[in-house]
C-alpha cells in the first residue's frame, strides 16, 4: 500500500486490508505492508487524525512507523497498490519493465465511484472518514480477488 507520506492513507490501507485478510483466514499467507513515495515523515507514527478515525472502527495504527518505498519493495511484493495517480506515476517510474504490471490503483479493485483515495492531510475530519470508507470497500473485494486468483480458498 503506497501513498505520499505513509502517515495517513497507506497505513490505514495496510491495517484495514490486513483485517480483511484475517477475515478470510489468510493471515500468514498474505503479507501486507505500506510505504510512502516521499521522505518527509520517515520514522513518524501515523497522523493522529488517521489513528483516531481508525480507532473508532477498532483498527489500531499505533505501532506503525513511516518509511519510504525502495526498489527492493518492487521486487519483493507481488502487488503494489497506489492510493492516487501521482503515487501510481511515481511507482511506475521507479519500477523495472517486468515490475510494471504489479502496480495498480488500489480503488480500481473496489466498487465505489472513486478511483483515487483523496489526500486527507489538509482536509477536515470528514476526509479521514472518507479514506476509511473507500479503503474498507476496496479491501473487502481485493482480498477475495487475490484469493480467487491464487486458489487460496
Ligand atoms: P498520506 O498524506 O500521503 O496519505 O500519508 C500526506 C501526509 C503528509 C503530506 C501529504 C500527504 N505532507 O505534505 O507532508
PDB file of C-alpha atoms and ligand atoms in Angstrom:
ATOM      1  CA  UNK A   1       0.000   0.000   0.000  1.00  0.00           C
ATOM      2  CA  UNK A   2       1.644   3.229  -1.124  1.00  0.00           C
ATOM      3  CA  UNK A   3       0.745   6.908  -0.658  1.00  0.00           C
ATOM      4  CA  UNK A   4       2.803  10.087  -0.412  1.00  0.00           C
ATOM      5  CA  UNK A   5       3.678  10.450   3.255  1.00  0.00           C
ATOM      6  CA  UNK A   6       2.897   6.967   4.664  1.00  0.00           C
ATOM      7  CA  UNK A   7       1.197   8.628   7.616  1.00  0.00           C
ATOM      8  CA  UNK A   8      -2.479   8.836   6.506  1.00  0.00           C
ATOM      9  CA  UNK A   9      -3.808   6.767   3.605  1.00  0.00           C
ATOM     10  CA  UNK A  10      -1.388   3.857   3.188  1.00  0.00           C
ATOM     11  CA  UNK A  11      -1.077   2.999   6.905  1.00  0.00           C
ATOM     12  CA  UNK A  12      -4.884   2.975   7.030  1.00  0.00           C
ATOM     13  CA  UNK A  13      -4.980   0.733   3.955  1.00  0.00           C
ATOM     14  CA  UNK A  14      -2.326  -1.566   5.456  1.00  0.00           C
ATOM     15  CA  UNK A  15      -4.271  -2.171   8.652  1.00  0.00           C
ATOM     16  CA  UNK A  16      -7.727  -2.372   7.049  1.00  0.00           C
ATOM     17  CA  UNK A  17      -6.508  -4.746   4.337  1.00  0.00           C
ATOM     18  CA  UNK A  18      -4.719  -6.902   6.943  1.00  0.00           C
ATOM     19  CA  UNK A  19      -8.044  -7.086   8.784  1.00  0.00           C
ATOM     20  CA  UNK A  20      -9.796  -8.232   5.559  1.00  0.00           C
ATOM     21  CA  UNK A  21      -7.074 -10.846   5.066  1.00  0.00           C
ATOM     22  CA  UNK A  22      -7.665 -12.141   8.603  1.00  0.00           C
ATOM     23  CA  UNK A  23     -11.437 -12.238   7.981  1.00  0.00           C
ATOM     24  CA  UNK A  24     -10.803 -14.628   5.079  1.00  0.00           C
ATOM     25  CA  UNK A  25      -8.440 -16.752   7.243  1.00  0.00           C
ATOM     26  CA  UNK A  26      -5.469 -15.822   5.071  1.00  0.00           C
ATOM     27  CA  UNK A  27      -3.139 -14.299   7.685  1.00  0.00           C
ATOM     28  CA  UNK A  28       0.249 -15.959   7.317  1.00  0.00           C
ATOM     29  CA  UNK A  29      -0.359 -16.437   3.594  1.00  0.00           C
ATOM     30  CA  UNK A  30      -0.791 -12.830   2.528  1.00  0.00           C
ATOM     31  CA  UNK A  31       1.736 -10.335   3.879  1.00  0.00           C
ATOM     32  CA  UNK A  32       0.778  -6.651   3.942  1.00  0.00           C
ATOM     33  CA  UNK A  33       2.978  -3.577   4.317  1.00  0.00           C
ATOM     34  CA  UNK A  34       2.894   0.115   3.447  1.00  0.00           C
ATOM     35  CA  UNK A  35       5.302   2.882   2.461  1.00  0.00           C
ATOM     36  CA  UNK A  36       5.357   6.415   1.092  1.00  0.00           C
ATOM     37  CA  UNK A  37       6.886   7.829  -2.065  1.00  0.00           C
ATOM     38  CA  UNK A  38       8.080  10.866  -0.055  1.00  0.00           C
ATOM     39  CA  UNK A  39      10.707  11.027   2.672  1.00  0.00           C
ATOM     40  CA  UNK A  40       9.430  13.845   4.940  1.00  0.00           C
ATOM     41  CA  UNK A  41       7.792  11.645   7.551  1.00  0.00           C
ATOM     42  CA  UNK A  42      10.203   8.688   7.768  1.00  0.00           C
ATOM     43  CA  UNK A  43      10.134   7.185  11.265  1.00  0.00           C
ATOM     44  CA  UNK A  44       6.970   9.002  12.333  1.00  0.00           C
ATOM     45  CA  UNK A  45       3.789   7.446  13.718  1.00  0.00           C
ATOM     46  CA  UNK A  46       0.656   7.766  11.600  1.00  0.00           C
ATOM     47  CA  UNK A  47      -1.113  11.135  11.681  1.00  0.00           C
ATOM     48  CA  UNK A  48      -3.113  11.385  14.937  1.00  0.00           C
ATOM     49  CA  UNK A  49      -6.279  12.151  12.928  1.00  0.00           C
ATOM     50  CA  UNK A  50      -5.883   8.888  10.973  1.00  0.00           C
ATOM     51  CA  UNK A  51      -5.222   6.976  14.193  1.00  0.00           C
ATOM     52  CA  UNK A  52      -8.283   8.457  15.901  1.00  0.00           C
ATOM     53  CA  UNK A  53     -10.643   7.826  12.967  1.00  0.00           C
ATOM     54  CA  UNK A  54      -9.335   4.255  12.622  1.00  0.00           C
ATOM     55  CA  UNK A  55      -9.604   3.604  16.371  1.00  0.00           C
ATOM     56  CA  UNK A  56     -13.318   4.449  16.242  1.00  0.00           C
ATOM     57  CA  UNK A  57     -13.708   1.487  13.861  1.00  0.00           C
ATOM     58  CA  UNK A  58     -11.471  -0.749  16.009  1.00  0.00           C
ATOM     59  CA  UNK A  59      -8.343  -0.543  13.858  1.00  0.00           C
ATOM     60  CA  UNK A  60      -5.050   0.076  15.675  1.00  0.00           C
ATOM     61  CA  UNK A  61      -2.452   2.044  13.692  1.00  0.00           C
ATOM     62  CA  UNK A  62      -0.292   2.952  16.683  1.00  0.00           C
ATOM     63  CA  UNK A  63       2.618   0.546  16.105  1.00  0.00           C
ATOM     64  CA  UNK A  64       3.256   1.660  12.506  1.00  0.00           C
ATOM     65  CA  UNK A  65       6.171   3.914  11.528  1.00  0.00           C
ATOM     66  CA  UNK A  66       6.504   5.678   8.204  1.00  0.00           C
ATOM     67  CA  UNK A  67       9.066   4.518   5.688  1.00  0.00           C
ATOM     68  CA  UNK A  68       9.860   5.316   2.076  1.00  0.00           C
ATOM     69  CA  UNK A  69       9.314   2.919  -0.848  1.00  0.00           C
ATOM     70  CA  UNK A  70      12.563   1.339  -2.007  1.00  0.00           C
ATOM     71  CA  UNK A  71      13.407  -0.600  -5.203  1.00  0.00           C
ATOM     72  CA  UNK A  72      13.576  -3.818  -3.158  1.00  0.00           C
ATOM     73  CA  UNK A  73       9.824  -3.451  -2.395  1.00  0.00           C
ATOM     74  CA  UNK A  74       9.028  -3.595  -6.083  1.00  0.00           C
ATOM     75  CA  UNK A  75      10.953  -6.828  -6.336  1.00  0.00           C
ATOM     76  CA  UNK A  76       9.668  -8.457  -3.146  1.00  0.00           C
ATOM     77  CA  UNK A  77       5.926  -7.783  -3.254  1.00  0.00           C
ATOM     78  CA  UNK A  78       3.571  -9.429  -5.762  1.00  0.00           C
ATOM     79  CA  UNK A  79       1.151  -6.500  -5.766  1.00  0.00           C
ATOM     80  CA  UNK A  80       1.754  -2.792  -5.225  1.00  0.00           C
ATOM     81  CA  UNK A  81      -1.306  -0.587  -4.701  1.00  0.00           C
ATOM     82  CA  UNK A  82      -1.143   3.180  -5.198  1.00  0.00           C
ATOM     83  CA  UNK A  83      -3.568   5.441  -3.363  1.00  0.00           C
ATOM     84  CA  UNK A  84      -3.650   8.125  -6.069  1.00  0.00           C
ATOM     85  CA  UNK A  85      -2.497   8.781  -9.620  1.00  0.00           C
ATOM     86  CA  UNK A  86       0.610  10.688  -8.578  1.00  0.00           C
ATOM     87  CA  UNK A  87       1.696   7.748  -6.407  1.00  0.00           C
ATOM     88  CA  UNK A  88       0.964   5.439  -9.361  1.00  0.00           C
ATOM     89  CA  UNK A  89       3.074   7.589 -11.668  1.00  0.00           C
ATOM     90  CA  UNK A  90       5.979   7.726  -9.202  1.00  0.00           C
ATOM     91  CA  UNK A  91       5.887   3.950  -8.668  1.00  0.00           C
ATOM     92  CA  UNK A  92       5.806   3.226 -12.403  1.00  0.00           C
ATOM     93  CA  UNK A  93       8.838   5.489 -12.856  1.00  0.00           C
ATOM     94  CA  UNK A  94      10.720   3.576 -10.180  1.00  0.00           C
ATOM     95  CA  UNK A  95       9.728   0.088 -11.369  1.00  0.00           C
ATOM     96  CA  UNK A  96      11.672  -2.051 -13.838  1.00  0.00           C
ATOM     97  CA  UNK A  97       9.803  -3.110 -17.002  1.00  0.00           C
ATOM     98  CA  UNK A  98       8.908  -6.541 -15.616  1.00  0.00           C
ATOM     99  CA  UNK A  99       7.564  -4.982 -12.378  1.00  0.00           C
ATOM    100  CA  UNK A 100       5.115  -2.569 -14.027  1.00  0.00           C
ATOM    101  CA  UNK A 101       2.199  -4.963 -14.060  1.00  0.00           C
ATOM    102  CA  UNK A 102       2.341  -5.451 -10.287  1.00  0.00           C
ATOM    103  CA  UNK A 103       1.307  -1.833  -9.808  1.00  0.00           C
ATOM    104  CA  UNK A 104      -2.277  -0.572  -9.839  1.00  0.00           C
ATOM    105  CA  UNK A 105      -4.598   1.964  -8.296  1.00  0.00           C
ATOM    106  CA  UNK A 106      -5.980   0.483  -5.084  1.00  0.00           C
ATOM    107  CA  UNK A 107      -9.515   1.742  -5.726  1.00  0.00           C
ATOM    108  CA  UNK A 108      -9.657   0.050  -9.120  1.00  0.00           C
ATOM    109  CA  UNK A 109     -10.331  -3.054  -7.046  1.00  0.00           C
ATOM    110  CA  UNK A 110     -13.261  -1.547  -5.156  1.00  0.00           C
ATOM    111  CA  UNK A 111     -16.854  -0.738  -6.037  1.00  0.00           C
ATOM    112  CA  UNK A 112     -17.025   2.996  -5.254  1.00  0.00           C
ATOM    113  CA  UNK A 113     -17.123   5.747  -7.881  1.00  0.00           C
ATOM    114  CA  UNK A 114     -13.712   6.989  -6.734  1.00  0.00           C
ATOM    115  CA  UNK A 115     -10.508   5.868  -8.368  1.00  0.00           C
ATOM    116  CA  UNK A 116      -8.177   7.770  -6.031  1.00  0.00           C
ATOM    117  CA  UNK A 117      -8.148   7.913  -2.237  1.00  0.00           C
ATOM    118  CA  UNK A 118      -8.260  11.701  -1.688  1.00  0.00           C
ATOM    119  CA  UNK A 119      -5.328  13.031   0.347  1.00  0.00           C
ATOM    120  CA  UNK A 120      -6.873  13.915   3.737  1.00  0.00           C
ATOM    121  CA  UNK A 121      -3.818  15.763   5.089  1.00  0.00           C
ATOM    122  CA  UNK A 122      -5.250  19.262   4.588  1.00  0.00           C
ATOM    123  CA  UNK A 123      -8.890  18.218   4.918  1.00  0.00           C
ATOM    124  CA  UNK A 124     -11.207  18.159   7.903  1.00  0.00           C
ATOM    125  CA  UNK A 125     -12.403  15.168   9.851  1.00  0.00           C
ATOM    126  CA  UNK A 126     -14.661  14.028   7.014  1.00  0.00           C
ATOM    127  CA  UNK A 127     -11.610  13.427   4.809  1.00  0.00           C
ATOM    128  CA  UNK A 128     -10.336  10.797   7.225  1.00  0.00           C
ATOM    129  CA  UNK A 129     -13.737   9.077   7.383  1.00  0.00           C
ATOM    130  CA  UNK A 130     -13.842   9.014   3.581  1.00  0.00           C
ATOM    131  CA  UNK A 131     -10.393   7.374   3.488  1.00  0.00           C
ATOM    132  CA  UNK A 132     -11.681   4.625   5.773  1.00  0.00           C
ATOM    133  CA  UNK A 133     -14.901   4.144   3.793  1.00  0.00           C
ATOM    134  CA  UNK A 134     -13.039   3.815   0.485  1.00  0.00           C
ATOM    135  CA  UNK A 135     -10.286   1.624   1.878  1.00  0.00           C
ATOM    136  CA  UNK A 136     -12.734  -0.738   3.615  1.00  0.00           C
ATOM    137  CA  UNK A 137     -14.709  -1.161   0.403  1.00  0.00           C
ATOM    138  CA  UNK A 138     -11.662  -1.879  -1.773  1.00  0.00           C
ATOM    139  CA  UNK A 139     -10.028  -4.175   0.817  1.00  0.00           C
ATOM    140  CA  UNK A 140     -13.028  -6.461   1.097  1.00  0.00           C
ATOM    141  CA  UNK A 141     -13.219  -7.093  -2.653  1.00  0.00           C
ATOM    142  CA  UNK A 142      -9.473  -7.123  -3.226  1.00  0.00           C
ATOM    143  CA  UNK A 143      -8.773  -9.916  -0.753  1.00  0.00           C
ATOM    144  CA  UNK A 144     -11.380 -12.112  -2.430  1.00  0.00           C
ATOM    145  CA  UNK A 145      -9.954 -11.285  -5.849  1.00  0.00           C
ATOM    146  CA  UNK A 146      -6.406 -12.229  -4.818  1.00  0.00           C
ATOM    147  CA  UNK A 147      -7.600 -15.361  -3.016  1.00  0.00           C
ATOM    148  CA  UNK A 148      -9.518 -16.450  -6.115  1.00  0.00           C
ATOM    149  CA  UNK A 149      -6.647 -15.737  -8.468  1.00  0.00           C
ATOM    150  CA  UNK A 150      -4.182 -17.763  -6.422  1.00  0.00           C
ATOM    151  CA  UNK A 151      -6.597 -20.544  -5.399  1.00  0.00           C
ATOM    152  CA  UNK A 152      -6.287 -19.663  -1.730  1.00  0.00           C
ATOM    153  CA  UNK A 153      -9.900 -20.542  -0.897  1.00  0.00           C
TER     154      UNK A 153
HETATM  155  P1  LIG B   1      -0.574  10.490   3.058  1.00  0.00           P
HETATM  156  O1  LIG B   1      -0.913  12.004   3.451  1.00  0.00           O
HETATM  157  O2  LIG B   1       0.148  10.556   1.726  1.00  0.00           O
HETATM  158  O3  LIG B   1      -1.907   9.868   2.957  1.00  0.00           O
HETATM  159  O4  LIG B   1       0.285   9.932   4.166  1.00  0.00           O
HETATM  160  C1  LIG B   1       0.026  13.035   3.461  1.00  0.00           C
HETATM  161  C2  LIG B   1       0.863  13.175   4.526  1.00  0.00           C
HETATM  162  C3  LIG B   1       1.772  14.223   4.547  1.00  0.00           C
HETATM  163  C4  LIG B   1       1.817  15.108   3.492  1.00  0.00           C
HETATM  164  C5  LIG B   1       0.974  14.950   2.414  1.00  0.00           C
HETATM  165  C6  LIG B   1       0.084  13.914   2.396  1.00  0.00           C
HETATM  166  N1  LIG B   1       2.730  16.185   3.520  1.00  0.00           N
HETATM  167  O5  LIG B   1       2.667  17.036   2.619  1.00  0.00           O
HETATM  168  O6  LIG B   1       3.564  16.270   4.446  1.00  0.00           O
END
